[in-house]
PDB file of C-alpha atoms and ligand atoms in Angstrom:
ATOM      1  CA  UNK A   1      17.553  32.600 -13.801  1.00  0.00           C
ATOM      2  CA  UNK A   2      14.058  31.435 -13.094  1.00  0.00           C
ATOM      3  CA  UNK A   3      15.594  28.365 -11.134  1.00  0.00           C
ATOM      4  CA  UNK A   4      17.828  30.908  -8.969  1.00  0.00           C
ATOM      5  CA  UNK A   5      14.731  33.153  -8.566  1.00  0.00           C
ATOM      6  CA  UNK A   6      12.794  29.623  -7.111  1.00  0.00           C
ATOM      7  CA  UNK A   7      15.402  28.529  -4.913  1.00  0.00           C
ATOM      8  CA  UNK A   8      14.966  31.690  -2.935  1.00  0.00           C
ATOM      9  CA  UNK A   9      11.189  31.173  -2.992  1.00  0.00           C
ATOM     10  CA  UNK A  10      11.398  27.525  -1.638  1.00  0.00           C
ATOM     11  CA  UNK A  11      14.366  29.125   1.253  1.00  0.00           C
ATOM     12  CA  UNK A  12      12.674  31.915   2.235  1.00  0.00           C
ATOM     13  CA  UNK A  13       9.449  29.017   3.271  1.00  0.00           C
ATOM     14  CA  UNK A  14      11.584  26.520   4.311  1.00  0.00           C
ATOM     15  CA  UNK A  15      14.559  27.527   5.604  1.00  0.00           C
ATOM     16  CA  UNK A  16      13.853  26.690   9.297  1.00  0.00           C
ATOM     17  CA  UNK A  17      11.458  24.008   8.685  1.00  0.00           C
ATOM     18  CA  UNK A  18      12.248  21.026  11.430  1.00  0.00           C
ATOM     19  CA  UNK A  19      11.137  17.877  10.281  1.00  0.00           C
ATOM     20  CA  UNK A  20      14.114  16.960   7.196  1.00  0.00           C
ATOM     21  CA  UNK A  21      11.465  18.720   4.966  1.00  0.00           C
ATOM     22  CA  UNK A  22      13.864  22.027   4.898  1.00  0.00           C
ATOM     23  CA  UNK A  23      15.304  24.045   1.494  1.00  0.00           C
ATOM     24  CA  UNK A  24      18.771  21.337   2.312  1.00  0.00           C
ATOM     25  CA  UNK A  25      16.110  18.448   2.012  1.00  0.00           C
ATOM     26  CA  UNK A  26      15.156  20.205  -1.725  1.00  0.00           C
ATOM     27  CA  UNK A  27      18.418  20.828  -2.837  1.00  0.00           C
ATOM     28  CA  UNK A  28      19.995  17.576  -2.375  1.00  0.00           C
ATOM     29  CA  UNK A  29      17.151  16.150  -3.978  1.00  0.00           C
ATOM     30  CA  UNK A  30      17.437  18.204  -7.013  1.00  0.00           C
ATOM     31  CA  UNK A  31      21.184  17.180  -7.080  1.00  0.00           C
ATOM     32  CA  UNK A  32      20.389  13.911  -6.633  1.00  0.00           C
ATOM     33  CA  UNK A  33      18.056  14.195  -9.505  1.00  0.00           C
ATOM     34  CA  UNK A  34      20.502  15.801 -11.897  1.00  0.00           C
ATOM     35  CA  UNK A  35      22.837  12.471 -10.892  1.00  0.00           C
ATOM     36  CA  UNK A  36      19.761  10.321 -12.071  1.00  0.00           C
ATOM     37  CA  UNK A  37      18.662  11.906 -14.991  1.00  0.00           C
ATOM     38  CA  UNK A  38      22.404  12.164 -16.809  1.00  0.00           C
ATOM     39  CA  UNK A  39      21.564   9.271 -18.889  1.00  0.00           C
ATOM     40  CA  UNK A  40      18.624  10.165 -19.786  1.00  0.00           C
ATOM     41  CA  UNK A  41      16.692  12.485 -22.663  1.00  0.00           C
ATOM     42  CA  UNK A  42      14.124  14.006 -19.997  1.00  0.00           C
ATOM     43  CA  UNK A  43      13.453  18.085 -19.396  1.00  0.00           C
ATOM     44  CA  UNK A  44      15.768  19.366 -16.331  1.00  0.00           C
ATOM     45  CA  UNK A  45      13.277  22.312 -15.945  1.00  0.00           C
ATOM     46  CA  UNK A  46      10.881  20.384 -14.999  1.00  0.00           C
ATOM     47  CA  UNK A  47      12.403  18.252 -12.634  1.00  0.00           C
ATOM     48  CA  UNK A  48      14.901  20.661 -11.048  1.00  0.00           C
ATOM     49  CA  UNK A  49      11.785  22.935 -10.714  1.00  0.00           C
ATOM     50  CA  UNK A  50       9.669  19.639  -9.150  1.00  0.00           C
ATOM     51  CA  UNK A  51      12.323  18.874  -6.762  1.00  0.00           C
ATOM     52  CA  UNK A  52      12.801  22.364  -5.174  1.00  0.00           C
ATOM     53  CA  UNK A  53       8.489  22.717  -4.463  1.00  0.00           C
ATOM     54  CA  UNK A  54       8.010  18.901  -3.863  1.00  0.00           C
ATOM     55  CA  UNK A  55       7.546  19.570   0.083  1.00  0.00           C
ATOM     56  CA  UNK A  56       5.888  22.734  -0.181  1.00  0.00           C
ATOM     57  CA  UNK A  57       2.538  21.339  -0.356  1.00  0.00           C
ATOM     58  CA  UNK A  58       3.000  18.019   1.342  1.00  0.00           C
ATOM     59  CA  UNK A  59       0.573  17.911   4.483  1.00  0.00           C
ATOM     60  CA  UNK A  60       3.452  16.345   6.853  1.00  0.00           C
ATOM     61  CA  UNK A  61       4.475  20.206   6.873  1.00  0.00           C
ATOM     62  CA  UNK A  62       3.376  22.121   9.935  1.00  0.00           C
ATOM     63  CA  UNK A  63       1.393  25.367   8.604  1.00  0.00           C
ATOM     64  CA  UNK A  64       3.793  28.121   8.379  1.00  0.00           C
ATOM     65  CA  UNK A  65       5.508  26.486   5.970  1.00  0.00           C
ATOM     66  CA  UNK A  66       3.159  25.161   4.080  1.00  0.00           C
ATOM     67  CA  UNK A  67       2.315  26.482   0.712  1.00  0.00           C
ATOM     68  CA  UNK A  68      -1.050  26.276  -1.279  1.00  0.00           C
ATOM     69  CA  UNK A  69      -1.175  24.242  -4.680  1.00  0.00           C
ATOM     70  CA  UNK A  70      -2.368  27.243  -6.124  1.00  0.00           C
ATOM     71  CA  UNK A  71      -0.105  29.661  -4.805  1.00  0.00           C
ATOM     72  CA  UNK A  72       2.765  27.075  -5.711  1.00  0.00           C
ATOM     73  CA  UNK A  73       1.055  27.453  -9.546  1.00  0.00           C
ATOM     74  CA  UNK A  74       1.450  30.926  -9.199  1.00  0.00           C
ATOM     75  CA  UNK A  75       4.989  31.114  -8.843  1.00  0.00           C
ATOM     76  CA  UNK A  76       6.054  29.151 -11.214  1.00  0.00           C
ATOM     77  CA  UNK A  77       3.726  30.985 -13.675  1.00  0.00           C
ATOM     78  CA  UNK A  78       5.160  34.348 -12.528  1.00  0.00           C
ATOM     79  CA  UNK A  79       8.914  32.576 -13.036  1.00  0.00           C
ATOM     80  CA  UNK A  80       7.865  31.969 -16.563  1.00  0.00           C
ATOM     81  CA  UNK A  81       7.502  28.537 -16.476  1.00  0.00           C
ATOM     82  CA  UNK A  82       5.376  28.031 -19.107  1.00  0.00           C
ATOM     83  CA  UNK A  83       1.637  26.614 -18.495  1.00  0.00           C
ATOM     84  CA  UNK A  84       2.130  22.635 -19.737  1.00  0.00           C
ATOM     85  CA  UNK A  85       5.959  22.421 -17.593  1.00  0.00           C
ATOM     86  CA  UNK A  86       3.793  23.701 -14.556  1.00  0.00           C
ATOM     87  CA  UNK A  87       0.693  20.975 -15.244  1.00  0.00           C
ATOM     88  CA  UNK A  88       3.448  18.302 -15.119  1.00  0.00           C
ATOM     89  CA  UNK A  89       5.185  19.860 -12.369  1.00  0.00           C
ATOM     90  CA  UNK A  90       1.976  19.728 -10.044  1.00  0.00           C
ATOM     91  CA  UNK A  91       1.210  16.576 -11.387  1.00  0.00           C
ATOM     92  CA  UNK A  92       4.856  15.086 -10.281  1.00  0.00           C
ATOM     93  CA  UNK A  93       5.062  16.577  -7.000  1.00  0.00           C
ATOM     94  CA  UNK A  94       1.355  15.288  -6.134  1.00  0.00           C
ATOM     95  CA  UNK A  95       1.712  11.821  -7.408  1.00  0.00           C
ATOM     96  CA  UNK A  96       5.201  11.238  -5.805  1.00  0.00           C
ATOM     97  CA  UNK A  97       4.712  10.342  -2.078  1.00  0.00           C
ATOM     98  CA  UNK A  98       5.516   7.452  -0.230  1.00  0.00           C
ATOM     99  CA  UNK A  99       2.022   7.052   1.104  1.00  0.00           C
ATOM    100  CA  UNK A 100       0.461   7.540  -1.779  1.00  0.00           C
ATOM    101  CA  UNK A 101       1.454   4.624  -3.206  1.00  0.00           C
ATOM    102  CA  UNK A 102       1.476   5.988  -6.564  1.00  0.00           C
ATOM    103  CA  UNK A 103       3.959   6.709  -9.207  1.00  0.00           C
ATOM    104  CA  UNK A 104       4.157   9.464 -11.409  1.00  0.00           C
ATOM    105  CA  UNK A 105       3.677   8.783 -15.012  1.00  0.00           C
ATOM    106  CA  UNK A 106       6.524  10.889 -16.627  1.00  0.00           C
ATOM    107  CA  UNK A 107       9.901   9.812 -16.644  1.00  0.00           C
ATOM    108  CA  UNK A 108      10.582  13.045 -15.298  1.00  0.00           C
ATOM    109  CA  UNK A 109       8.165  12.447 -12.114  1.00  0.00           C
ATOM    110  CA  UNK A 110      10.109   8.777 -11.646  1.00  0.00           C
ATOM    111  CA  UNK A 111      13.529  10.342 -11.778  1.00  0.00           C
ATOM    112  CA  UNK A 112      11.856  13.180  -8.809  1.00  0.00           C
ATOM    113  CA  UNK A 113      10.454  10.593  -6.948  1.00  0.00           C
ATOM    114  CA  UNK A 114      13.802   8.402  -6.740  1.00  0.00           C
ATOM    115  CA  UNK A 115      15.816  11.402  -5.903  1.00  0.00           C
ATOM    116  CA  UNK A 116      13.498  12.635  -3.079  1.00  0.00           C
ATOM    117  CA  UNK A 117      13.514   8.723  -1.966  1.00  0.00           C
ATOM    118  CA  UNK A 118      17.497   8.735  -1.832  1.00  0.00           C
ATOM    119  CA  UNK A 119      17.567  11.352   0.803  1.00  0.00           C
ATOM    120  CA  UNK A 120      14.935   9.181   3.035  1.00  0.00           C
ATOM    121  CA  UNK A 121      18.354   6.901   3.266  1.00  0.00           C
ATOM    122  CA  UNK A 122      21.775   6.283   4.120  1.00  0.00           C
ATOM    123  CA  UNK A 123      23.669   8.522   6.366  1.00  0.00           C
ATOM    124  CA  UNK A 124      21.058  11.312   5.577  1.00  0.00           C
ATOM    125  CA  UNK A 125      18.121   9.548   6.279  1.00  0.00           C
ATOM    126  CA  UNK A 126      19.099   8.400   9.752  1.00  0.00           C
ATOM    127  CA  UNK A 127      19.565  11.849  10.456  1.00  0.00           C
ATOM    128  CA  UNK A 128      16.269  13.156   8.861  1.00  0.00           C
ATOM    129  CA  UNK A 129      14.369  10.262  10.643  1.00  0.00           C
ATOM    130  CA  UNK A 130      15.985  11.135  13.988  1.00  0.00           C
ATOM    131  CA  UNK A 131      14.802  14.664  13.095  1.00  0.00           C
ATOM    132  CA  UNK A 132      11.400  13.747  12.535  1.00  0.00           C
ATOM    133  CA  UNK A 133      10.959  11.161  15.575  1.00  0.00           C
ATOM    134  CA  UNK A 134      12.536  14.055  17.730  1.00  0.00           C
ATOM    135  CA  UNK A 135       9.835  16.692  16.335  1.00  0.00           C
ATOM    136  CA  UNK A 136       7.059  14.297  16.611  1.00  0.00           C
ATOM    137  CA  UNK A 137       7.819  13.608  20.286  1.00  0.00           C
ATOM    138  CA  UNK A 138       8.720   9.467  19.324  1.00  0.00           C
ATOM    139  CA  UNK A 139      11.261   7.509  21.496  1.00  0.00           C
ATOM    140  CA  UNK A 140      14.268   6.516  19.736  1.00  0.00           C
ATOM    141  CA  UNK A 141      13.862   2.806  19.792  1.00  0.00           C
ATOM    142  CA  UNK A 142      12.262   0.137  21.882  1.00  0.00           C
ATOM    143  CA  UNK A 143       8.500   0.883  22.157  1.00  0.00           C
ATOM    144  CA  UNK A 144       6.285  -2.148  22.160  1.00  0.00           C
ATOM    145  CA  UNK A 145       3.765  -0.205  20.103  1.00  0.00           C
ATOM    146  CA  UNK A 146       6.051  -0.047  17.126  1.00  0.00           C
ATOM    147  CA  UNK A 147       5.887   3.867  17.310  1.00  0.00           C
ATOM    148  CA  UNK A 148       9.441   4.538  17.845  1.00  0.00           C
ATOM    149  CA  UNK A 149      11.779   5.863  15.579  1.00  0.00           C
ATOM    150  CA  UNK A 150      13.833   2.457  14.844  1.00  0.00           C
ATOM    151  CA  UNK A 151      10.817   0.565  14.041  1.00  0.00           C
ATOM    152  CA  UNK A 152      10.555   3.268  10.835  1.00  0.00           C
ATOM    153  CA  UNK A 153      13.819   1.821   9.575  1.00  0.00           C
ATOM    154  CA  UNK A 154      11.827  -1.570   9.089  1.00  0.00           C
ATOM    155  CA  UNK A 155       8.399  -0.090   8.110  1.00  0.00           C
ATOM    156  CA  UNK A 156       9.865   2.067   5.251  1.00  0.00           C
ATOM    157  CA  UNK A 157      13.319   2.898   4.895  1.00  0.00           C
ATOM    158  CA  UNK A 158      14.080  -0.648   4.121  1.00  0.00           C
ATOM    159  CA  UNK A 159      11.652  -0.938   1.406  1.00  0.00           C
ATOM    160  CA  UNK A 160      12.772   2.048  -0.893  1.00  0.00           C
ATOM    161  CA  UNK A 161      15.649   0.119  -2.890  1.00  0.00           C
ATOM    162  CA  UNK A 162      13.236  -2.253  -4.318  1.00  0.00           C
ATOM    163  CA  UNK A 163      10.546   0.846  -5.086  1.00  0.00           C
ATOM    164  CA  UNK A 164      12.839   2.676  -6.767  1.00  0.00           C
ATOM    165  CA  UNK A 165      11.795   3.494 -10.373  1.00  0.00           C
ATOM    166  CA  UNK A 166      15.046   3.964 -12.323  1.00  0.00           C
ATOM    167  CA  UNK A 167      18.024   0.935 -11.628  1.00  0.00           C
ATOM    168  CA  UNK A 168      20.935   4.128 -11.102  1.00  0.00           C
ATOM    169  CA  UNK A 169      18.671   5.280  -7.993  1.00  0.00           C
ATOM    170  CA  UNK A 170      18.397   1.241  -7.153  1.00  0.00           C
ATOM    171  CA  UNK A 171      22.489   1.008  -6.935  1.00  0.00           C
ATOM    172  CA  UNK A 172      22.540   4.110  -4.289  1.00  0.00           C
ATOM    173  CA  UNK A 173      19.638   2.854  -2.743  1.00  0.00           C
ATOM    174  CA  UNK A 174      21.346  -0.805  -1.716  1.00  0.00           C
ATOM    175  CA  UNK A 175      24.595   1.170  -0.846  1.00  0.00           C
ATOM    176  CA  UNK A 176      22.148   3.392   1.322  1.00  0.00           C
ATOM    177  CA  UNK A 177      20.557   0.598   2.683  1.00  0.00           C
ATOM    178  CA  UNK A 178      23.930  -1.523   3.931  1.00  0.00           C
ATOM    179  CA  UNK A 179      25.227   1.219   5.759  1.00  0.00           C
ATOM    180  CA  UNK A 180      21.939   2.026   7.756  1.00  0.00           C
ATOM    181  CA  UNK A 181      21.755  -2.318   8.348  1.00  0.00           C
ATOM    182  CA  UNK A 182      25.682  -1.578   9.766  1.00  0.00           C
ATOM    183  CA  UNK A 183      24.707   1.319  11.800  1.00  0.00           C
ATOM    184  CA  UNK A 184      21.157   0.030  13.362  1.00  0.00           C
ATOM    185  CA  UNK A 185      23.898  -2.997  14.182  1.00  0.00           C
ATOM    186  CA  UNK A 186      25.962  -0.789  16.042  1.00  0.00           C
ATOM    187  CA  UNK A 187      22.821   0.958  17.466  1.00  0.00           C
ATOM    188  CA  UNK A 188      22.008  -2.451  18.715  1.00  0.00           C
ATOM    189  CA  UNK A 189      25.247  -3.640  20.387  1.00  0.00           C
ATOM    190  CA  UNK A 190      25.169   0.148  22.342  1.00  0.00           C
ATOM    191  CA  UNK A 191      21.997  -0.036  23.428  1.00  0.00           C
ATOM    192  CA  UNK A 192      22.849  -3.892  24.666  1.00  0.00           C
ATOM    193  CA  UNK A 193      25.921  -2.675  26.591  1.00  0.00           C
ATOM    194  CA  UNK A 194      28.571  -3.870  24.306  1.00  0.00           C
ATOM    195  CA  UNK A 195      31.885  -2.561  22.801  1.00  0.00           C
TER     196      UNK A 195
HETATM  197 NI1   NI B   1      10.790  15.238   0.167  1.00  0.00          NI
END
C-alpha cells in the first residue's frame, strides 16, 4: 500500500522530467532490482522504496523536479516507513551515484545501485543518453572536445560492467554492453557513408 501510495509521489514529480531521470527511469530500476535481489535474503522495502526516490534528490535534476532530502524523509515517514528503513534509504540513494565514486554499504544499497546502473545501458541507455545529450544541447558525435554524446559511451557507459557490485547485474551488464559496441558499430559505418 505504502509502495503504491510512493509511486504516485515519485509520478506526480517526475512524470515529465526530460533528461532519462523520469518515474519510467524509477520503475525499471526497481524491477530491475527485484531481478537482482531474488537470490538474495535482503529487505524489498527498502530497496523498492530506494529505487523509486533515488533521482529525486540527485542535482543533475533541473529544479521543478527536484525534491529536498528532507521533504523526501518526510514522505516516507508519513508512508509509514519506519525511522531506521528511512536512515538506510537516504543513506542508499546518497551514496549510490556514479560520480560519487562511492558504494553503499548495505547489500541492499549495492543491489539499488546495480539496478539504477543497468538502465544507464543497453538499448535503454542509448536512448536515455541521447535524451540527455539532446537536453543538454551536446552534438551527437564527433566533437574534438570530447563533449559529444558518443564520447559518453567511452567515458562511462563502458565502464559499468566491471563496477557492478553483485555478478547477476555483471551478466546483464556485458550483454548490455555488446549490443551498444554493435550499435556504436553501426553508428559508425552510417555516419562513414556505408551500407
Ligand atoms: Ni537513476
Amino acid at each position: 500500500m505504502s509502495l503504491k501510495k510512493l509511486e504516485n509521489f515519485v509520478k506526480e514529480k517526475l512524470a515529465t522530467e526530460p533528461t532519462g531521470h523520469d518515474f519510467s527511469h524509477a520503475m525499471r530500476v526497481k524491477n530491475n532490482a527485484l531481478l537482482i535481489m531474488a537470490v538474495f535474503d535482503v529487505n524489498q522495502r527498502v530497496i523498492e522504496a530506494s529505487c523509486l526516490v533515488h533521482d529525486l534528490i540527485d542535482r543533475k535534476l533541473d529544479v521543478e523536479y527536484k525534491v529536498s532530502e528532507s521533504d523526501v524523509v518526510d514522505k516516507l515517514l508519513e508512508l509509514d516507513y519506519t525511522k531506521d528503513e528511512v536512515h538506510h534509504i537516504i543513506d542508499i540513494i546518497t551514496n549510490m551515484s556514479f560520480s560519487s565514486k562511492r558504494i553503499p554499504d548495505s547489500l541492499e544499497g549495492k543491489i539499488v545501485q546495480d539496478a539504477d546502473r543497468l538502465d544507464a545501458i543497453g538499448a535503454i541507455g542509448i536512448a536515455r543518453t541521447f535524451a540527455y545529450g539532446g537536453k543538454l544541447g551536446r552534438p551527437m558525435y564527433g566533437d574534438s572536445n570530447h563533449l559529444d554524446t558518443v564520447s559518453h559511451f567511452h567515458d562511462k557507459l563502458f565502464k559499468l560492467p566491471d563496477l557492478m557490485n553483485t555478478s547477476i547485474a555483471r551478466d546483464v551488464a556485458l550483454k548490455r554492453a555488446e549490443f551498444m559496441e554493435e550499435f556504436l558499430h553501426q553508428l559508425n559505418s552510417e555516419i562513414r557513408g556505408e551500407e
